[in-house]
XYZ file of C-alpha atoms in Angstrom:
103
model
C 34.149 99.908 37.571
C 37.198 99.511 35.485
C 40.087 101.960 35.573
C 39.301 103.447 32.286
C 36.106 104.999 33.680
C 37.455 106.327 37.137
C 39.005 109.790 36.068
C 41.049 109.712 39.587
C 42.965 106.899 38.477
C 45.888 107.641 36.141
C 46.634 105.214 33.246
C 49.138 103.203 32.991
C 52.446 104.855 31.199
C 53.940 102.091 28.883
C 57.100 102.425 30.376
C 55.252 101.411 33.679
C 53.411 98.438 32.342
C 56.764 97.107 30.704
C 58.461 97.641 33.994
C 56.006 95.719 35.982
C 56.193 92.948 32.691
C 60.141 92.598 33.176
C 59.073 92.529 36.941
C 57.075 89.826 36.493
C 58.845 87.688 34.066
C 62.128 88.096 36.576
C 60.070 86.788 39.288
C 58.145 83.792 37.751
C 61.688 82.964 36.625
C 63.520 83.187 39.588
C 61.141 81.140 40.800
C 61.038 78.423 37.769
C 64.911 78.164 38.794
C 64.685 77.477 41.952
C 61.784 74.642 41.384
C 64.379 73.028 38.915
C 66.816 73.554 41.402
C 65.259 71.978 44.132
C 64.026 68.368 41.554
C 68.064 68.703 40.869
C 68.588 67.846 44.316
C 65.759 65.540 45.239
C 66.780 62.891 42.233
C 70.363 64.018 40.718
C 70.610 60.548 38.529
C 67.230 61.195 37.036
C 67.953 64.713 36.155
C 72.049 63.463 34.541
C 70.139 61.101 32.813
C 67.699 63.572 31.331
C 70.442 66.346 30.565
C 72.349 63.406 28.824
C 68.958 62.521 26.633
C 68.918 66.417 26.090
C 72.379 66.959 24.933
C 72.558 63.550 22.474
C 68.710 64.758 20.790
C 70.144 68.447 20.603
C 73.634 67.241 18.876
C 71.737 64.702 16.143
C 68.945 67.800 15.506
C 69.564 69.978 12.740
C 69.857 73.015 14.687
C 71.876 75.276 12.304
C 69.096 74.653 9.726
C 66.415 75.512 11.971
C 67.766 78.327 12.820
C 68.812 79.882 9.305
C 64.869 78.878 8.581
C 63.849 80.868 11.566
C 66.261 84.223 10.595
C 64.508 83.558 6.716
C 60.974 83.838 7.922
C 61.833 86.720 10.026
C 63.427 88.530 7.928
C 60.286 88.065 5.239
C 57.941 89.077 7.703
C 59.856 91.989 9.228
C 58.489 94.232 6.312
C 55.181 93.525 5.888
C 54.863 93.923 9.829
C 56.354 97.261 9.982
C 54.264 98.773 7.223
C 51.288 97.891 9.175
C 52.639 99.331 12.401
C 53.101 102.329 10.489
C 49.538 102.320 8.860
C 48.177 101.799 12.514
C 50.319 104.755 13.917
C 49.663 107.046 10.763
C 45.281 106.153 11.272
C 46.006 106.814 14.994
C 47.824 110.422 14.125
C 44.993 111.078 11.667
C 42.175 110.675 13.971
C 43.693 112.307 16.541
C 44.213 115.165 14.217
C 40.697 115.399 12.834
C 39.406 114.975 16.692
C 41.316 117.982 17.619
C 39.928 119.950 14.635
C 36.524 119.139 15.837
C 36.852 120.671 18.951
C-alpha cells in the first residue's frame, strides 16, 4: 500500500518535500566534504598536485565562452519552457474546473 491510497496519511505539502530535498542535499554534502577532507589529509602531495593540474586545465579552458554559450541557450529556452508550464497549469485549472462542475 502506497501513501496515495491510505486516506490517514496526509500528502506531502511541496514546501515539505523541498525542505526534506535541501535537507538532504545539505547532508550528502556535508558529508562529500568531509570525505575530501579526510583524502586531503591522508596524501596532501597527491591532492597539491591534483589542485595544481586543476587550476593550469581551468586557466588554458575557455571558460568565459562556455559560459556566455551556457547564458545563450538558457536564455532561448527560458520561453518556450515557461509557455508550457503555463499550458500545464492552465489544463490543470481547467480540469479541475470542469471536475467541480460535475459534482
Amino acid at each position: 500500500m502506497d501513501e496515495t491510497s491510505n486516506p490517514a496519511v496526509a500528502p506531502i505539502s511541496p514546501a515539505e518535500l523541498l525542505s526534506s530535498s535541501l535537507r538532504d542535499v545539505r547532508q550528502r554534502t556535508r558529508r562529500r566534504y568531509q570525505e575530501f577532507e579526510n583524502q586531503i589529509r591522508k596524501s596532501p602531495t597527491t591532492s597539491l598536485l591534483g589542485a595544481v593540474a586543476v587550476g593550469y586545465l581551468l586557466q588554458r579552458m575557455p571558460v568565459r565562452a562556455i559560459l556566455v554559450t551556457q547564458v545563450r541557450v538558457l536564455a532561448a529556452l527560458t520561453p518556450p519552457a515557461l509557455f508550457l508550464f503555463g499550458a500545464a497549469k492552465l489544463y490543470e485549472f481547467l480540469l479541475r474546473q470542469d471536475l467541480a462542475g460535475r459534482k
